C-alpha cells in the first residue's frame, strides 16, 4: 500500500476542512476566562480563553463590533462564534461573533463600568451642579419630535405657562446614531446666538437597549461641559441612566421635567398680587404715620406762633450776653488785682527802685563791675556813682573801713 505523504499546508487544509464540515462547530458557545487581551489598531480583538485545564486562542474581527462593555483580563465571559483553523500557524481557534459577561448582562456591566469611570473623573460631583433658573424665558428640549415625550413636555409647559418659549431640537433617541445626535444637539444649544436658559434632555420609557443612548459617554460628556443647566428626563421613574447622574437635575419623567422647569403662571400671579398687596399696606402705614406726625407738628407751639420761638431765642441770647459781660468784668478785676500784686513785688526787688529813695550804685570804671564793699576799693581807683537822675565819676582819695569790732566798742 502506497504511503500517503502530506505537505504541511495540505494537512492543515485537510484538518480545516474537517472543522468546516462539522455543523456543531459552526456556532458554539464557550465559557472561559479572558487572558492576554489585546485590541489591535486594525480594530480586531485578540485574546485567549481558558479554564483550569485548557485554553484556546480567540479573535473577534471588527465587523462584528466591539462588546459594549470593556473587556479585561480575568473576566468570565460567554463567547458565541465558530471554530476553525488558522492556516499560517496551523492552530485551531475560536472566531468570536458575540461576547457577553457570564452571569450578568453586557449592558449592565457596561453601565457599571462607565458609571465608575465617570464618577472617578468627577462628572457626578455635587459642586459642579448648576441651579435651575427660577423664571426661564426660553427652554431647549432635546428629544424625538414624534414621540410621546415631546407632546407631554409641550402640553405641561403650556398648561403651566401658556406663553413660555420652547425650542425643540429633534434627535433620534434610540439606535446607533442617537448618542451622537443628542450630544451634538446639547453642544449646539450652548453656542447659539439666542441662548436658552435651561435644557431638557430625554425620552419616554423603553427597554434598556432603547434607553442606551443616554448611557453613552459622549452624551454624558456633553451634559457635563454644558454651561446651561441640564435636566435629564429619561424613561419612567424606575429607569436610571448615566445622563441622570451627570445632569444638574433628574426628573423621573419628561412631564415631571416640564413641571420642574416651567413655573406655574397662576402661582406667579398670586405671588405678585400678594407682593403688591403687602407693598400697598406698607405704603399706607407709612402715609398714616407721616400724617400723624404732621398733625402733631401742626398742633405744636412753633407752628401756632413761630415768632414767639424767635423772641424766646432772642431773650436767651440777651441773657447770655449779659452773663458773659458780667463774667468777663469779674475775671478782669481778678486778673488786674493779681497784676498789681506782682508789680509791687517786682518793684520791691528792683535795684533801680532804691535809687528813687536816695540810694546810689557804685561801679568800677574799668570793668563796670558793681562795688558792694569798701574792701573792693583802692586809693586812686576811679569809680562811677549812679544816682536816680544821673551819674558821676570820682576818684578814691581816702578809705576808712568800719570793722564789726569797732562797732561793738
Coordinates of C-alpha atoms in Angstrom, one line a residue, residues 13-260:
X13 CA -6.1 22.3 4.8
X14 CA -7.5 18.8 5.4
X15 CA -7.9 19.5 9.1
X16 CA -9.5 22.9 8.3
X17 CA -11.9 21.1 6.0
X18 CA -12.9 18.8 8.8
X19 CA -13.6 21.7 11.1
X20 CA -15.6 23.5 8.4
X21 CA -17.7 20.4 7.6
X22 CA -18.7 19.9 11.2
X23 CA -22.0 21.7 11.8
X24 CA -21.5 21.6 15.6
X25 CA -18.5 23.9 15.2
X26 CA -20.4 26.4 13.1
X27 CA -21.9 28.0 16.1
X28 CA -20.7 27.2 19.6
X29 CA -21.0 28.9 23.0
X30 CA -17.8 28.7 25.1
X31 CA -17.4 29.9 28.6
X32 CA -13.9 30.8 29.9
X33 CA -11.7 33.4 31.4
X34 CA -10.1 36.1 29.3
X35 CA -6.3 36.4 29.3
X36 CA -3.7 38.2 27.1
X37 CA -6.4 40.5 25.7
X38 CA -5.2 43.0 23.1
X39 CA -7.2 45.4 20.9
X40 CA -5.2 45.9 17.7
X41 CA -5.0 49.2 15.8
X42 CA -7.0 47.5 13.0
X43 CA -10.0 47.1 15.3
X44 CA -9.6 43.4 15.7
X45 CA -9.5 41.9 19.2
X46 CA -7.2 39.0 20.2
X47 CA -7.3 37.1 23.4
X48 CA -7.0 33.7 25.0
X49 CA -10.0 31.9 26.6
X50 CA -9.0 29.4 29.3
X51 CA -10.3 27.3 32.1
X52 CA -8.5 25.2 34.7
X53 CA -7.3 22.6 32.2
X54 CA -7.2 24.1 28.7
X55 CA -7.0 27.2 26.7
X56 CA -8.0 28.3 23.2
X57 CA -6.9 31.3 21.1
X58 CA -9.7 33.7 20.1
X59 CA -10.2 36.5 17.6
X60 CA -13.1 38.9 17.1
X61 CA -13.0 40.8 13.8
X62 CA -14.1 44.4 13.8
X63 CA -17.0 43.8 11.5
X64 CA -18.7 42.1 14.4
X65 CA -18.2 45.3 16.5
X66 CA -16.7 45.6 19.9
X67 CA -18.6 44.5 23.1
X68 CA -20.4 47.3 24.7
X69 CA -18.5 46.6 28.0
X70 CA -14.8 47.0 28.4
X71 CA -13.1 43.6 28.1
X72 CA -10.4 42.9 30.6
X73 CA -8.1 40.0 31.6
X74 CA -9.6 37.8 34.2
X75 CA -13.2 38.4 33.1
X76 CA -15.5 35.4 33.0
X77 CA -17.3 35.6 29.6
X78 CA -19.5 33.6 27.3
X79 CA -18.3 33.7 23.7
X80 CA -20.5 32.7 20.8
X81 CA -18.8 32.0 17.4
X82 CA -17.4 29.3 15.2
X83 CA -14.2 27.1 15.4
X84 CA -11.7 26.8 12.6
X85 CA -8.0 26.5 11.8
X86 CA -5.7 29.5 11.2
X87 CA -3.6 28.3 8.3
X88 CA -0.4 30.2 9.0
X89 CA 0.1 28.8 12.5
X90 CA -1.8 25.5 12.0
X91 CA -3.8 26.1 15.1
X92 CA -7.4 26.0 15.7
X93 CA -9.1 29.0 17.2
X94 CA -12.4 30.4 18.2
X95 CA -13.7 33.1 15.9
X96 CA -15.9 35.2 18.2
X97 CA -19.1 36.8 16.9
X98 CA -20.6 37.9 20.2
X99 CA -19.2 38.2 23.7
X100 CA -21.2 38.7 26.9
X101 CA -20.1 38.6 30.6
X102 CA -21.1 35.4 32.1
X103 CA -23.8 35.6 34.8
X104 CA -24.6 39.3 34.2
X105 CA -25.8 41.2 31.1
X106 CA -23.3 43.1 29.0
X107 CA -25.4 46.3 29.1
X108 CA -25.5 46.1 32.9
X109 CA -21.7 45.6 33.1
X110 CA -21.1 48.4 30.6
X111 CA -23.3 50.6 32.6
X112 CA -21.4 50.0 35.9
X113 CA -18.0 50.3 34.2
X114 CA -18.9 53.7 32.6
X115 CA -20.5 54.9 35.8
X116 CA -17.4 54.1 37.8
X117 CA -15.2 55.8 35.3
X118 CA -17.2 59.0 35.1
X119 CA -17.6 59.1 38.8
X120 CA -13.8 58.9 39.2
X121 CA -13.4 61.7 36.6
X122 CA -15.7 63.9 38.7
X123 CA -18.7 64.1 36.4
X124 CA -21.1 63.4 39.3
X125 CA -19.7 65.9 41.8
X126 CA -22.3 68.0 43.5
X127 CA -20.1 71.0 43.4
X128 CA -20.5 71.1 39.6
X129 CA -24.3 71.0 39.6
X130 CA -25.8 74.3 38.4
X131 CA -29.1 75.6 39.9
X132 CA -32.1 75.8 37.6
X133 CA -33.4 79.3 36.7
X134 CA -36.5 80.4 38.6
X135 CA -38.0 82.2 35.6
X136 CA -36.7 80.8 32.3
X137 CA -37.6 82.7 29.2
X138 CA -36.6 80.1 26.7
X139 CA -36.3 76.3 27.2
X140 CA -34.4 73.9 24.9
X141 CA -35.8 70.4 24.5
X142 CA -33.6 67.7 23.1
X143 CA -35.8 64.7 22.2
X144 CA -37.6 63.0 19.4
X145 CA -40.1 65.3 17.7
X146 CA -42.5 62.3 17.0
X147 CA -42.6 60.6 20.4
X148 CA -45.0 61.0 23.4
X149 CA -42.3 62.7 25.4
X150 CA -42.2 65.9 23.4
X151 CA -46.0 66.1 23.4
X152 CA -46.1 65.7 27.2
X153 CA -43.4 68.4 27.7
X154 CA -45.3 70.8 25.4
X155 CA -48.7 70.2 27.0
X156 CA -47.4 70.5 30.6
X157 CA -45.3 73.6 29.8
X158 CA -48.1 75.5 28.0
X159 CA -50.6 74.5 30.7
X160 CA -48.3 75.9 33.4
X161 CA -47.2 79.0 31.4
X162 CA -49.1 79.4 28.1
X163 CA -46.6 81.9 26.6
X164 CA -43.4 80.0 27.5
X165 CA -40.9 79.8 24.6
X166 CA -39.9 76.2 23.8
X167 CA -37.1 75.4 21.3
X168 CA -37.5 71.7 20.2
X169 CA -34.3 70.2 18.8
X170 CA -35.4 66.9 17.2
X171 CA -33.0 63.9 17.5
X172 CA -33.1 60.2 17.4
X173 CA -33.5 58.7 20.9
X174 CA -32.6 55.1 20.1
X175 CA -30.3 53.3 17.7
X176 CA -26.7 53.7 16.8
X177 CA -26.9 57.3 15.7
X178 CA -28.9 58.6 18.7
X179 CA -26.0 59.2 21.1
X180 CA -24.1 61.4 18.5
X181 CA -27.2 63.4 17.7
X182 CA -28.1 64.0 21.3
X183 CA -24.5 65.1 22.1
X184 CA -24.4 67.4 19.1
X185 CA -27.8 69.0 20.0
X186 CA -26.6 69.8 23.5
X187 CA -23.4 71.3 22.2
X188 CA -25.3 73.3 19.6
X189 CA -27.7 74.9 22.2
X190 CA -24.6 76.1 24.1
X191 CA -23.3 78.1 21.2
X192 CA -26.5 79.6 19.8
X193 CA -26.7 83.3 19.5
X194 CA -30.2 83.3 21.1
X195 CA -29.2 81.1 24.1
X196 CA -31.7 79.1 26.1
X197 CA -31.9 79.3 29.9
X198 CA -32.3 75.6 30.6
X199 CA -32.2 72.3 28.6
X200 CA -34.4 69.2 29.0
X201 CA -32.8 66.0 27.6
X202 CA -34.9 62.9 27.5
X203 CA -37.4 60.5 26.0
X204 CA -40.3 58.2 27.1
X205 CA -40.0 54.8 28.6
X206 CA -38.5 51.7 26.9
X207 CA -36.2 48.8 27.3
X208 CA -32.6 49.2 28.5
X209 CA -31.5 48.8 24.8
X210 CA -33.8 51.6 23.7
X211 CA -32.7 53.9 26.5
X212 CA -29.0 53.0 26.0
X213 CA -28.0 56.2 24.0
X214 CA -28.4 58.1 27.3
X215 CA -25.8 55.8 28.8
X216 CA -23.2 56.7 26.3
X217 CA -20.1 58.5 27.4
X218 CA -20.4 61.1 24.5
X219 CA -23.8 62.2 25.8
X220 CA -22.5 62.3 29.4
X221 CA -19.5 64.5 28.4
X222 CA -21.8 66.9 26.5
X223 CA -24.1 67.3 29.5
X224 CA -21.1 67.9 31.8
X225 CA -19.5 70.6 29.7
X226 CA -22.8 72.4 29.1
X227 CA -22.7 75.9 30.7
X228 CA -26.6 75.8 30.5
X229 CA -28.3 73.8 33.3
X230 CA -29.5 70.4 32.0
X231 CA -32.4 68.4 33.3
X232 CA -32.3 64.6 32.4
X233 CA -35.8 63.1 31.9
X234 CA -35.3 59.6 30.5
X235 CA -37.9 56.8 30.7
X236 CA -40.0 56.2 33.8
X237 CA -39.4 56.9 37.5
X238 CA -37.7 53.5 37.9
X239 CA -35.3 54.0 35.0
X240 CA -31.9 55.3 35.7
X241 CA -29.3 56.3 33.1
X242 CA -25.8 57.8 33.2
X243 CA -27.4 61.1 32.0
X244 CA -29.3 61.2 35.2
X245 CA -26.2 61.2 37.3
X246 CA -24.3 63.8 35.2
X247 CA -27.2 66.3 34.7
X248 CA -27.8 69.2 37.1
X249 CA -31.3 67.8 37.9
X250 CA -33.0 64.4 37.3
X251 CA -36.7 64.3 36.5
X252 CA -38.5 60.9 36.8
X253 CA -40.4 61.5 33.5
X254 CA -40.5 64.1 30.7
X255 CA -43.7 65.5 32.1
X256 CA -42.1 65.9 35.5
X257 CA -39.2 67.7 33.9
X258 CA -41.6 70.3 32.4
X259 CA -43.1 70.8 35.9
X260 CA -39.7 71.3 37.4

